[in-house]
Coordinates of C-alpha atoms and ligand atoms in Angstrom, one line a residue:
I1 CA 103.7 -85.4 -15.8
A2 CA 105.7 -85.6 -12.6
W3 CA 108.6 -87.6 -14.1
T4 CA 108.7 -85.4 -17.2
T5 CA 109.2 -82.5 -14.8
W6 CA 112.0 -84.4 -13.1
V7 CA 113.7 -84.8 -16.5
R8 CA 113.2 -81.2 -17.4
T9 CA 114.5 -79.7 -14.2
G10 CA 117.3 -82.2 -14.1
V11 CA 116.2 -83.5 -10.6
L12 CA 116.2 -87.1 -11.9
K13 CA 119.8 -88.2 -12.2
L14 CA 120.5 -91.6 -13.7
G15 CA 122.4 -93.8 -11.4
V16 CA 120.7 -92.4 -8.2
G17 CA 118.8 -94.9 -6.2
T18 CA 118.5 -98.7 -6.7
P19 CA 118.2 -99.9 -10.4
Q20 CA 114.6 -100.8 -9.7
E21 CA 113.8 -97.3 -8.3
V22 CA 115.5 -95.6 -11.2
A23 CA 113.8 -97.9 -13.7
S24 CA 110.5 -97.3 -12.1
Y25 CA 110.9 -93.5 -12.1
Y26 CA 112.3 -93.4 -15.6
M27 CA 109.6 -95.6 -17.0
G28 CA 106.8 -93.4 -15.7
G29 CA 106.3 -95.8 -12.8
S30 CA 104.5 -98.4 -14.9
H31 CA 104.1 -101.4 -12.6
I32 CA 102.4 -103.3 -15.3
Y33 CA 104.4 -102.8 -18.5
C34 CA 107.9 -102.0 -17.1
T35 CA 108.5 -103.6 -13.8
G36 CA 106.8 -105.5 -10.9
D37 CA 105.4 -108.9 -10.0
L38 CA 102.6 -109.1 -12.5
L39 CA 105.0 -108.6 -15.4
K40 CA 107.4 -111.1 -13.9
Q41 CA 104.9 -113.8 -13.4
V42 CA 103.2 -113.5 -16.8
Q43 CA 106.5 -113.4 -18.7
L44 CA 108.1 -116.2 -16.8
A45 CA 105.0 -118.4 -17.4
K46 CA 105.6 -117.9 -21.1
L47 CA 101.9 -117.4 -21.9
F48 CA 102.9 -116.2 -25.4
S49 CA 105.5 -117.3 -27.8
D50 CA 107.0 -113.8 -27.9
D51 CA 107.3 -111.8 -24.7
K52 CA 106.6 -108.6 -26.6
H53 CA 102.9 -109.8 -27.1
F54 CA 102.0 -109.3 -23.4
V55 CA 103.6 -105.8 -23.0
D56 CA 101.8 -104.6 -26.1
M57 CA 98.3 -105.5 -24.7
P58 CA 96.1 -102.6 -23.7
L59 CA 94.3 -102.8 -20.3
Q60 CA 90.5 -103.4 -20.0
E61 CA 90.4 -101.6 -16.6
S62 CA 92.5 -99.0 -14.8
P63 CA 96.1 -100.1 -13.8
E64 CA 95.2 -99.6 -10.2
L65 CA 92.3 -102.0 -10.4
V66 CA 94.2 -104.6 -12.4
L67 CA 97.1 -104.5 -9.9
K68 CA 94.6 -104.7 -7.0
K69 CA 92.9 -107.7 -8.5
F70 CA 96.2 -109.4 -9.2
Q71 CA 97.4 -108.7 -5.6
Q72 CA 94.2 -110.3 -4.3
L73 CA 94.9 -113.4 -6.3
V74 CA 98.5 -113.5 -5.1
N75 CA 97.4 -113.2 -1.5
V76 CA 95.2 -116.3 -1.7
T77 CA 97.7 -118.4 -3.7
P78 CA 100.3 -120.6 -1.9
E79 CA 103.7 -118.8 -2.1
G80 CA 102.1 -116.1 -4.2
I81 CA 102.9 -117.8 -7.5
L82 CA 99.9 -118.2 -9.9
S83 CA 99.6 -121.2 -12.1
K84 CA 99.8 -120.8 -15.9
E85 CA 96.0 -121.3 -16.2
Q86 CA 95.3 -118.7 -13.5
L87 CA 97.6 -116.2 -15.3
Q88 CA 96.0 -117.0 -18.7
Q89 CA 92.6 -116.3 -17.2
F90 CA 93.7 -113.2 -15.5
V91 CA 95.3 -111.8 -18.6
S92 CA 92.3 -112.5 -20.8
S93 CA 89.9 -110.8 -18.4
S94 CA 92.1 -107.8 -17.7
F95 CA 93.9 -107.1 -21.1
R96 CA 92.9 -106.7 -24.7
D97 CA 94.7 -108.0 -27.8
P98 CA 97.7 -105.9 -29.1
G99 CA 97.1 -103.5 -32.0
Q100 CA 93.8 -102.1 -30.7
E101 CA 95.4 -98.7 -30.1
F102 CA 95.4 -98.0 -33.8
E103 CA 92.6 -96.8 -36.1
L104 CA 92.4 -97.3 -39.9
W105 CA 94.5 -94.8 -41.7
E106 CA 95.5 -94.3 -45.4
P107 CA 98.1 -91.6 -46.1
Q108 CA 96.4 -88.7 -47.9
D109 CA 99.6 -87.8 -49.8
W110 CA 100.2 -91.3 -51.3
M111 CA 100.4 -91.4 -55.1
S112 CA 100.6 -94.4 -57.4
S113 CA 103.3 -93.0 -59.7
P114 CA 106.0 -91.0 -58.0
Q115 CA 108.7 -89.6 -60.3
I116 CA 111.3 -92.1 -59.0
L117 CA 109.6 -94.9 -61.0
A118 CA 110.5 -93.2 -64.3
K119 CA 114.2 -93.1 -63.3
I120 CA 114.4 -97.0 -63.2
S121 CA 115.4 -98.6 -66.5
D122 CA 114.9 -102.3 -65.7
Q123 CA 111.2 -103.0 -66.1
K124 CA 111.1 -105.7 -63.4
L125 CA 112.8 -103.3 -60.9
Q126 CA 110.4 -100.6 -61.9
A127 CA 107.4 -102.8 -61.2
W128 CA 108.9 -103.9 -57.9
A129 CA 109.5 -100.2 -56.9
S130 CA 105.9 -99.6 -57.6
D131 CA 104.9 -102.4 -55.2
L132 CA 107.3 -101.0 -52.6
N133 CA 105.7 -97.6 -53.0
A134 CA 102.3 -99.2 -52.3
K135 CA 103.6 -100.9 -49.1
W136 CA 103.6 -97.5 -47.3
K137 CA 99.8 -97.9 -47.1
S138 CA 99.9 -101.2 -45.3
L139 CA 102.7 -100.0 -42.9
G140 CA 100.9 -96.8 -41.9
R141 CA 99.3 -96.5 -38.4
K142 CA 97.4 -93.7 -36.7
I143 CA 97.1 -93.9 -32.9
K144 CA 93.6 -93.5 -31.5
D145 CA 92.7 -90.5 -29.4
D146 CA 91.9 -92.7 -26.5
V147 CA 95.6 -93.3 -26.1
R148 CA 96.0 -89.5 -25.6
T149 CA 93.1 -89.2 -23.1
R150 CA 93.7 -92.4 -21.2
P151 CA 97.4 -93.2 -21.6
M152 CA 97.5 -95.3 -18.5
F153 CA 95.5 -98.0 -20.3
Y154 CA 98.2 -98.5 -22.9
S155 CA 101.9 -99.2 -23.3
Q156 CA 101.8 -97.3 -26.6
I157 CA 103.2 -93.8 -26.3
Y158 CA 100.8 -91.3 -27.9
V159 CA 102.1 -89.3 -30.8
P160 CA 99.9 -86.8 -32.7
H161 CA 100.7 -87.7 -36.3
P162 CA 100.5 -91.1 -38.2
V163 CA 103.6 -93.2 -38.4
I164 CA 105.0 -95.8 -40.8
V165 CA 106.1 -98.8 -38.7
P166 CA 108.8 -101.4 -39.5
G167 CA 106.2 -104.2 -39.8
G168 CA 105.7 -107.7 -38.3
R169 CA 106.0 -107.7 -34.5
F170 CA 107.2 -104.1 -34.6
I171 CA 103.8 -102.3 -34.7
E172 CA 105.1 -99.0 -33.3
Y173 CA 107.6 -96.5 -34.5
Y174 CA 111.3 -97.2 -34.0
Y175 CA 113.7 -94.2 -33.8
W176 CA 116.6 -95.0 -36.2
D177 CA 114.4 -97.1 -38.5
S178 CA 112.4 -93.9 -39.1
Y179 CA 115.4 -92.3 -40.9
W180 CA 115.3 -94.8 -43.8
V181 CA 111.5 -94.8 -43.8
I182 CA 111.5 -91.0 -44.1
E183 CA 114.1 -91.0 -46.9
G184 CA 111.9 -93.6 -48.7
L185 CA 108.7 -91.6 -48.1
L186 CA 110.3 -88.5 -49.6
L187 CA 111.2 -90.5 -52.7
S188 CA 107.6 -91.6 -52.8
E189 CA 106.7 -87.8 -52.7
M190 CA 105.0 -88.3 -49.3
A191 CA 106.5 -85.2 -47.7
A192 CA 103.5 -84.6 -45.4
T193 CA 103.7 -88.1 -43.9
A194 CA 107.5 -87.7 -43.5
K195 CA 107.0 -84.3 -41.8
G196 CA 104.4 -85.8 -39.5
M197 CA 106.9 -88.5 -38.4
I198 CA 109.5 -85.8 -37.6
Q199 CA 106.9 -83.8 -35.7
N200 CA 106.2 -86.8 -33.6
L201 CA 109.8 -87.2 -32.7
L202 CA 110.1 -83.5 -31.9
Y203 CA 107.0 -83.9 -29.7
L204 CA 108.8 -86.8 -27.8
V205 CA 111.9 -84.6 -27.3
E206 CA 109.7 -81.8 -25.9
R207 CA 108.0 -84.3 -23.6
Y208 CA 110.8 -86.6 -22.4
G209 CA 114.0 -84.7 -23.3
H210 CA 115.1 -87.5 -25.6
I211 CA 113.6 -89.9 -28.2
P212 CA 112.8 -93.4 -26.8
N213 CA 114.0 -96.5 -28.7
G214 CA 110.5 -97.1 -29.9
G215 CA 106.9 -96.0 -29.2
R216 CA 106.3 -97.9 -26.0
V217 CA 106.6 -97.0 -22.3
Y218 CA 108.9 -100.0 -21.9
Y219 CA 111.4 -98.4 -24.3
L220 CA 111.5 -95.0 -22.5
C221 CA 114.7 -95.7 -20.6
R222 CA 116.8 -95.9 -23.7
S223 CA 117.2 -94.2 -27.0
Q224 CA 118.5 -95.4 -30.3
P225 CA 121.2 -94.0 -32.8
P226 CA 120.5 -90.3 -33.1
F227 CA 119.1 -89.4 -36.5
L228 CA 116.6 -86.7 -35.7
T229 CA 118.7 -83.8 -37.2
L230 CA 119.6 -86.0 -40.2
M231 CA 115.8 -86.5 -40.7
M232 CA 115.2 -82.8 -40.6
D233 CA 118.0 -82.4 -43.2
A234 CA 116.5 -85.0 -45.5
Y235 CA 113.1 -83.3 -45.2
L236 CA 114.5 -79.8 -45.9
A237 CA 116.3 -81.1 -49.0
H238 CA 112.9 -82.1 -50.4
A239 CA 110.7 -79.2 -49.0
N240 CA 111.5 -75.6 -48.8
D241 CA 110.3 -75.3 -45.2
T242 CA 112.7 -73.0 -43.3
E243 CA 109.9 -72.0 -41.0
F244 CA 109.6 -75.6 -39.8
L245 CA 113.3 -75.5 -39.0
R246 CA 113.1 -72.2 -37.3
E247 CA 110.2 -73.3 -35.1
N248 CA 112.0 -76.5 -34.0
I249 CA 115.8 -76.0 -34.1
H250 CA 115.8 -75.6 -30.3
L251 CA 114.4 -79.2 -30.0
L252 CA 117.1 -80.6 -32.3
E253 CA 119.5 -79.0 -29.8
V254 CA 117.7 -80.5 -26.8
E255 CA 118.1 -84.0 -28.3
Y256 CA 121.8 -83.4 -29.1
E257 CA 122.2 -82.2 -25.5
F258 CA 120.7 -85.5 -24.2
W259 CA 123.6 -87.3 -25.8
Q260 CA 126.2 -84.8 -24.6
R261 CA 124.9 -84.8 -21.0
N262 CA 124.1 -88.4 -20.5
R263 CA 126.2 -90.4 -23.0
S264 CA 129.6 -88.8 -23.2
V265 CA 133.0 -90.0 -22.0
S266 CA 136.4 -88.4 -21.9
I267 CA 139.4 -90.2 -23.5
T268 CA 143.0 -89.1 -23.2
V269 CA 145.3 -89.6 -26.2
G270 CA 148.8 -88.3 -25.7
D271 CA 148.4 -85.1 -23.8
R272 CA 145.0 -84.3 -25.2
N273 CA 141.6 -85.0 -23.7
H274 CA 138.8 -85.8 -26.1
T275 CA 135.1 -86.1 -25.4
L276 CA 133.2 -88.7 -27.4
N277 CA 129.8 -90.5 -27.0
Y278 CA 128.8 -94.0 -26.2
Y279 CA 125.6 -96.1 -25.4
N280 CA 125.1 -96.4 -21.7
V281 CA 121.8 -97.3 -20.0
Q282 CA 122.5 -97.8 -16.3
I283 CA 119.2 -99.3 -15.5
G284 CA 118.8 -102.9 -14.4
E285 CA 115.9 -105.4 -14.6
P286 CA 115.1 -107.5 -17.7
R287 CA 113.9 -105.8 -20.8
P288 CA 110.1 -106.1 -20.5
E289 CA 109.6 -107.1 -24.1
S290 CA 112.2 -109.9 -23.8
Y291 CA 111.8 -110.6 -20.1
S292 CA 112.0 -114.4 -20.0
K293 CA 115.1 -114.4 -22.2
D294 CA 117.0 -111.9 -20.1
W295 CA 115.9 -113.7 -16.9
E296 CA 117.2 -117.1 -18.2
L297 CA 120.4 -115.6 -19.5
A298 CA 121.2 -114.3 -16.0
S299 CA 119.9 -117.3 -14.1
D300 CA 123.3 -118.3 -12.6
L301 CA 124.4 -114.8 -11.7
N302 CA 124.2 -113.1 -8.3
E303 CA 122.0 -110.0 -7.9
D304 CA 124.7 -107.4 -8.7
A305 CA 126.0 -109.3 -11.7
R306 CA 122.6 -109.8 -13.2
Q307 CA 121.5 -106.2 -12.7
E308 CA 124.7 -105.2 -14.4
L309 CA 124.2 -107.7 -17.3
W310 CA 120.6 -106.4 -17.8
A311 CA 121.8 -102.8 -17.9
E312 CA 124.4 -103.8 -20.5
L313 CA 121.8 -105.5 -22.7
K314 CA 119.8 -102.3 -22.6
S315 CA 122.9 -100.3 -23.6
A316 CA 123.4 -102.7 -26.5
A317 CA 119.7 -102.3 -27.5
E318 CA 120.2 -98.6 -27.5
S319 CA 122.9 -99.0 -30.2
G320 CA 120.3 -100.6 -32.5
W321 CA 122.7 -103.5 -32.8
D322 CA 121.0 -105.9 -30.4
F323 CA 122.8 -108.1 -30.2
S324 CA 126.4 -108.5 -31.6
S325 CA 129.9 -109.6 -31.0
R326 CA 130.7 -105.9 -31.3
W327 CA 129.6 -105.5 -27.7
F328 CA 131.3 -108.7 -26.3
L329 CA 134.1 -108.1 -24.0
S330 CA 136.0 -111.2 -25.0
W331 CA 137.5 -110.1 -28.3
P332 CA 139.5 -110.6 -30.3
P333 CA 138.0 -114.1 -30.4
P334 CA 138.5 -117.1 -29.5
L335 CA 134.7 -117.5 -29.8
P336 CA 132.5 -118.9 -28.4
A337 CA 131.8 -115.7 -26.6
T338 CA 128.1 -115.3 -25.7
L339 CA 125.5 -112.7 -25.1
K340 CA 126.6 -112.9 -21.4
D341 CA 129.8 -111.2 -22.4
T342 CA 128.0 -108.1 -23.5
K343 CA 129.6 -105.0 -22.1
A344 CA 128.3 -102.3 -24.5
S345 CA 129.0 -99.4 -22.2
A346 CA 132.8 -100.2 -22.5
V347 CA 132.7 -99.5 -26.2
V348 CA 133.1 -96.1 -27.7
P349 CA 131.5 -96.7 -31.1
V350 CA 132.7 -95.2 -34.4
D351 CA 129.2 -94.9 -35.9
L352 CA 127.5 -93.2 -33.0
N353 CA 130.2 -90.5 -33.1
A354 CA 130.0 -90.2 -36.9
F355 CA 126.2 -89.6 -36.6
L356 CA 126.8 -86.9 -33.9
C357 CA 129.5 -85.4 -36.0
K358 CA 127.0 -85.1 -38.8
T359 CA 124.5 -83.6 -36.3
E360 CA 127.0 -81.0 -35.3
H361 CA 127.8 -80.2 -39.0
L362 CA 124.1 -79.9 -39.8
L363 CA 123.2 -77.8 -36.7
A364 CA 126.1 -75.5 -37.6
S365 CA 124.7 -75.0 -41.1
F366 CA 121.1 -74.7 -39.9
Y367 CA 122.1 -72.0 -37.5
R368 CA 124.0 -70.3 -40.3
I369 CA 120.8 -70.3 -42.4
L370 CA 119.0 -68.7 -39.5
G371 CA 121.8 -66.1 -39.1
K372 CA 123.6 -67.6 -36.1
E373 CA 127.0 -69.2 -35.5
P374 CA 127.1 -71.9 -32.8
F375 CA 128.2 -75.6 -33.3
Q376 CA 131.3 -74.9 -35.5
A377 CA 133.6 -75.4 -32.5
A378 CA 131.8 -78.6 -31.4
L379 CA 132.2 -79.9 -34.9
E380 CA 135.9 -79.1 -35.0
R381 CA 136.4 -80.8 -31.6
R382 CA 134.6 -83.9 -32.9
L383 CA 136.7 -84.1 -36.0
E384 CA 139.8 -84.0 -34.0
A385 CA 138.6 -86.6 -31.5
V386 CA 137.4 -89.0 -34.2
Q387 CA 140.8 -88.8 -35.9
A388 CA 142.8 -89.2 -32.6
V389 CA 140.7 -92.0 -31.0
F390 CA 139.2 -94.0 -33.9
W391 CA 141.5 -93.7 -36.9
N392 CA 143.9 -96.7 -37.0
E393 CA 146.8 -96.1 -39.4
A394 CA 147.8 -99.7 -39.6
A395 CA 144.3 -100.9 -40.4
G396 CA 143.6 -97.9 -42.6
V397 CA 140.1 -97.4 -41.2
W398 CA 138.3 -96.2 -38.1
L399 CA 137.9 -98.7 -35.2
D400 CA 135.7 -98.8 -32.1
F401 CA 137.6 -98.1 -28.9
N402 CA 137.3 -100.2 -25.8
L403 CA 137.5 -98.3 -22.6
L404 CA 138.2 -101.3 -20.4
K405 CA 140.9 -102.7 -22.6
K406 CA 142.1 -99.3 -23.6
Q407 CA 142.5 -100.7 -27.2
P408 CA 140.7 -100.5 -30.5
N409 CA 138.6 -103.5 -31.6
P410 CA 140.4 -104.7 -34.8
A411 CA 137.4 -106.7 -36.1
F412 CA 135.5 -105.8 -39.3
Y413 CA 132.1 -104.1 -38.9
P414 CA 130.5 -102.0 -41.6
S415 CA 130.2 -99.3 -38.9
N416 CA 133.9 -98.8 -39.2
L417 CA 133.2 -96.9 -42.4
A418 CA 130.5 -94.7 -41.1
P419 CA 132.7 -91.5 -41.0
L420 CA 132.9 -91.7 -44.8
W421 CA 129.1 -91.4 -45.0
T422 CA 128.8 -88.6 -42.5
D423 CA 131.9 -86.6 -43.8
C424 CA 133.6 -86.9 -40.4
F425 CA 137.2 -86.8 -41.6
S426 CA 139.7 -84.2 -42.9
D427 CA 142.2 -86.5 -44.7
Q428 CA 141.0 -86.7 -48.4
A429 CA 142.9 -90.0 -48.8
A430 CA 140.4 -91.6 -46.4
A431 CA 138.2 -93.1 -49.2
E432 CA 141.2 -94.7 -50.9
R433 CA 142.3 -96.2 -47.6
A434 CA 138.8 -97.5 -47.0
V435 CA 138.9 -99.2 -50.5
R436 CA 142.2 -100.9 -49.5
Y437 CA 140.7 -101.9 -46.2
L438 CA 137.6 -103.5 -47.9
E439 CA 139.7 -105.2 -50.6
G440 CA 142.1 -106.5 -48.1
S441 CA 139.4 -108.4 -46.2
T442 CA 137.0 -111.1 -47.4
V443 CA 133.9 -109.0 -47.0
L444 CA 133.5 -108.1 -50.7
S445 CA 133.4 -111.8 -51.6
Y446 CA 129.8 -112.1 -50.2
K447 CA 127.5 -111.6 -53.1
N448 CA 124.2 -111.2 -51.2
G449 CA 125.2 -108.2 -49.2
L450 CA 127.9 -106.8 -47.0
P451 CA 128.0 -109.0 -43.8
T452 CA 127.5 -107.3 -40.4
S453 CA 130.7 -109.0 -39.1
L454 CA 132.9 -112.0 -39.7
F455 CA 131.8 -113.8 -36.5
R456 CA 129.1 -116.5 -36.3
T457 CA 127.7 -115.9 -32.8
G458 CA 124.0 -116.7 -33.5
E459 CA 123.2 -113.1 -32.7
Q460 CA 121.3 -111.2 -35.3
W461 CA 123.9 -108.4 -35.8
D462 CA 126.7 -110.8 -36.9
L463 CA 127.5 -113.1 -39.7
P464 CA 125.5 -114.4 -41.7
N465 CA 123.2 -111.4 -41.5
A466 CA 123.3 -108.3 -43.6
W467 CA 121.2 -105.3 -42.6
P468 CA 119.7 -102.6 -44.9
P469 CA 120.9 -99.5 -42.9
L470 CA 124.4 -100.8 -42.9
Q471 CA 124.4 -101.4 -46.7
H472 CA 123.1 -97.9 -47.3
M473 CA 125.7 -96.2 -45.0
V474 CA 128.6 -98.0 -46.7
I475 CA 127.3 -97.6 -50.2
A476 CA 126.4 -93.9 -49.8
G477 CA 129.8 -93.2 -48.1
L478 CA 131.8 -94.8 -51.0
A479 CA 129.6 -93.4 -53.7
K480 CA 130.1 -89.8 -52.7
S481 CA 133.9 -90.0 -52.5
S482 CA 136.1 -88.8 -55.4
S483 CA 137.8 -92.2 -55.7
S484 CA 136.7 -94.0 -58.9
R485 CA 137.4 -97.5 -57.3
A486 CA 135.3 -96.5 -54.3
K487 CA 132.5 -95.6 -56.6
E488 CA 132.8 -98.9 -58.5
I489 CA 132.6 -100.8 -55.2
A490 CA 129.6 -98.8 -54.1
F491 CA 127.8 -99.7 -57.3
D492 CA 128.7 -103.4 -57.0
L493 CA 127.4 -103.5 -53.4
A494 CA 124.2 -101.8 -54.5
Q495 CA 123.7 -104.2 -57.4
N496 CA 124.3 -107.3 -55.1
W497 CA 121.9 -106.0 -52.5
V498 CA 119.1 -105.0 -54.9
R499 CA 119.3 -108.4 -56.7
T500 CA 119.2 -110.3 -53.4
N501 CA 116.2 -108.3 -52.1
F502 CA 114.4 -108.6 -55.5
A503 CA 115.0 -112.4 -55.8
L504 CA 113.6 -113.0 -52.3
Y505 CA 110.7 -110.7 -53.0
K506 CA 109.8 -112.8 -56.1
K507 CA 110.1 -116.0 -54.0
Y508 CA 108.2 -114.9 -50.9
Q509 CA 106.3 -111.8 -52.0
A510 CA 107.8 -110.1 -49.0
M511 CA 110.5 -107.7 -47.9
F512 CA 112.5 -108.7 -44.8
E513 CA 114.2 -106.7 -42.0
K514 CA 117.5 -108.4 -42.7
Y515 CA 119.0 -110.9 -45.1
N516 CA 121.3 -113.9 -44.9
V517 CA 124.5 -113.6 -47.0
D518 CA 125.1 -117.4 -47.2
G519 CA 124.4 -119.4 -50.3
D520 CA 121.8 -118.1 -52.8
G521 CA 120.4 -115.6 -50.3
K522 CA 117.7 -116.2 -47.7
P523 CA 115.9 -114.1 -45.2
G524 CA 118.0 -113.2 -42.1
T525 CA 118.4 -115.5 -39.2
G526 CA 119.4 -115.8 -35.5
G527 CA 118.8 -113.5 -32.5
E528 CA 115.8 -113.7 -30.2
Y529 CA 112.9 -113.5 -32.5
Q530 CA 111.9 -114.8 -36.0
V531 CA 112.9 -112.7 -39.0
Q532 CA 110.2 -110.1 -39.6
E533 CA 108.5 -109.0 -42.8
G534 CA 107.4 -105.5 -43.9
F535 CA 109.7 -103.9 -43.8
G536 CA 110.1 -100.1 -43.3
W537 CA 113.9 -99.5 -43.6
T538 CA 114.4 -102.3 -46.2
N539 CA 111.9 -100.6 -48.5
G540 CA 113.4 -97.2 -47.8
V541 CA 116.9 -98.4 -48.6
V542 CA 115.9 -100.1 -51.9
L543 CA 114.1 -96.9 -53.0
Q544 CA 117.3 -94.9 -52.2
L545 CA 119.5 -97.3 -54.2
L546 CA 117.1 -97.2 -57.1
D547 CA 117.1 -93.4 -56.9
L548 CA 120.9 -93.4 -57.0
Y549 CA 121.5 -96.0 -59.7
G550 CA 118.1 -96.6 -61.3
D551 CA 119.6 -96.2 -64.8
R552 CA 122.2 -99.0 -64.3
L553 CA 120.8 -101.5 -61.8
T554 CA 119.4 -104.8 -63.2
S555 CA 117.0 -107.3 -61.6
G556 CA 119.1 -110.4 -62.1
S557 CA 121.8 -112.2 -64.0
P558 CA 121.0 -112.6 -67.7
S559 CA 118.2 -115.1 -68.3
T560 CA 119.0 -118.6 -69.4
L561 CA 117.5 -117.9 -72.8
F562 CA 119.6 -114.8 -73.2
R563 CA 122.7 -116.7 -72.3
A564 CA 121.8 -119.5 -74.8
W565 CA 121.3 -116.7 -77.4
I566 CA 124.8 -115.2 -76.7
V567 CA 126.4 -118.7 -77.0
A568 CA 124.6 -119.3 -80.3
A569 CA 125.7 -115.9 -81.7
C570 CA 129.3 -116.6 -80.7
L571 CA 129.3 -120.0 -82.4
F572 CA 127.8 -118.5 -85.5
L573 CA 130.5 -115.8 -85.6
L574 CA 133.3 -118.4 -85.1
D575 CA 131.7 -120.5 -87.8
L576 CA 131.7 -117.5 -90.2
K577 CA 135.4 -116.8 -89.3
W578 CA 136.4 -120.3 -90.1
Ligands
LIG601 O1 112.6 -107.2 -29.1 C1 113.9 -107.2 -29.2 C2 114.5 -105.9 -29.7 O2 113.7 -105.5 -30.9 C3 114.1 -104.3 -31.4 O3 115.4 -104.4 -32.1 C4 115.4 -104.8 -33.5 O4 114.3 -104.2 -34.2 C5 114.2 -102.8 -34.3 C6 113.1 -102.4 -35.2 O5 113.4 -102.8 -36.6 C7 115.5 -102.2 -34.8 O6 115.5 -100.8 -34.6 C8 116.7 -102.7 -34.0 O7 117.9 -102.3 -34.6 C9 116.7 -104.3 -34.1 O8 117.8 -104.8 -33.4 C10 114.2 -103.2 -30.4 O9 114.7 -102.0 -31.0 C11 115.1 -103.6 -29.2 O10 115.1 -102.5 -28.3 C12 114.4 -104.8 -28.6 O11 115.1 -105.2 -27.5

């Protein structure tokens, strides 16, 4: 309660105090899940194959008691460092297995035959869509009331309504993932579940002043790409619920203000000053859920340098692209640049500003519905800034801007096309230019999906991975333009993506968080954890593409039998002719 008050009254200013103090305040002072010696010793002893496991474990006793018992052990241990066996014993007697904060829940609004199924011509795709519709049931979670009444026993942040989680190791909500999940739920005609997820995020805004990266206290110090207002728009397009908008529009504004107050930067172009937004988490210490990895990465750095690197890793995680060459300082390559080169707070990203541009656009139109007029001026300023800072006439596309180099990053990233999707441009030739940009690079030659970049860094947001949200943004942006070639490319990209996802679903009976564009198509690879199955946004994006092109998409190349039949028919016709 105390720290929420600090946020509300503005007393807590990021950047005041040591990184540890700020982290500790910001994270609600959790000396078990966010910072402190217990966290450090357990994570560095690598008790579990994934560091996230430990910070997801609920407590068996109060945090004060657990910390006291740990301190007693430390006091009687030479140099205060417990052995792996001692730590194992301590953790198993003081913590419970992850996942016990949830109770069984089946969505009440789930139905077996939503109307979208009837829009899909290909029988195999239709059956697959039916399977994906059923997956919402296995990805649904309801948080136990005990988390509300005894929050200090959990790292899970309580929210009042059930959620659909991504899946695999991600057993809590994630902010930007929820956008594609909600779009998918709406196509499955599960508007009540979708509304509940939006209510949860509004609850978090009311409580913390922003939406944390995910539903854990160790994610509190950072957000993720801002999609709350877009989620409200998606919901309103399916449900005539102006009352819900009226009751909550002030919270949409609070969330928008979080980005304006804490994540904005001024850039001068010519004699004009422009204000744009960036990802910037000035809080040190390793990420609790990847503690040992962050610790090892910084092992040869001095104290200041490692705190700075850890803050940059958090800024990159806030972007949702954790991690990527996009945040490396040493571009344009020569690679190998590594994760250590991450300097995300130096990048002013095209996509973040495109999302906020959409937010301003939507807030302006929401207020108009409610009979008020703010936000139009903010939208106009954003349009001007996006054109002045990001649009690159030579490349014919928008490019991220690097504050340290005072230059655009010339590399290909699907995010370069985000303004097309969010209508954040005034020049109607933009779509044609985007087509030429795509056709002028090699990215359309990848038949399993649009790659995340053209650099093989081993990080998950780079080649060879392709991610569902990025496919959707580019496809939807091209599809809505008036250019016929842009529409054709959009369809081809959708067809490639759906075929890849479908082929791997047949092979593994699973949907993955990301896919590998190499060869015949594989689950994604690289990064700091194994590719995960589930998967919330993947299912949402496939349902959206099937909604858009269900009458044209096909499940695979023509079967061998069909091809043999065509050859036989041709031979027969030739024979007749002769
Ligand atoms: O544990 C490492 C990181 O895991 C998350 O990031 C990845 O999964 C999220 C859930 O699907 C997704 O939103 C994000 O874009 C992925 O990169 C988490 O969000 C990170 O903060 C965390 O460090």
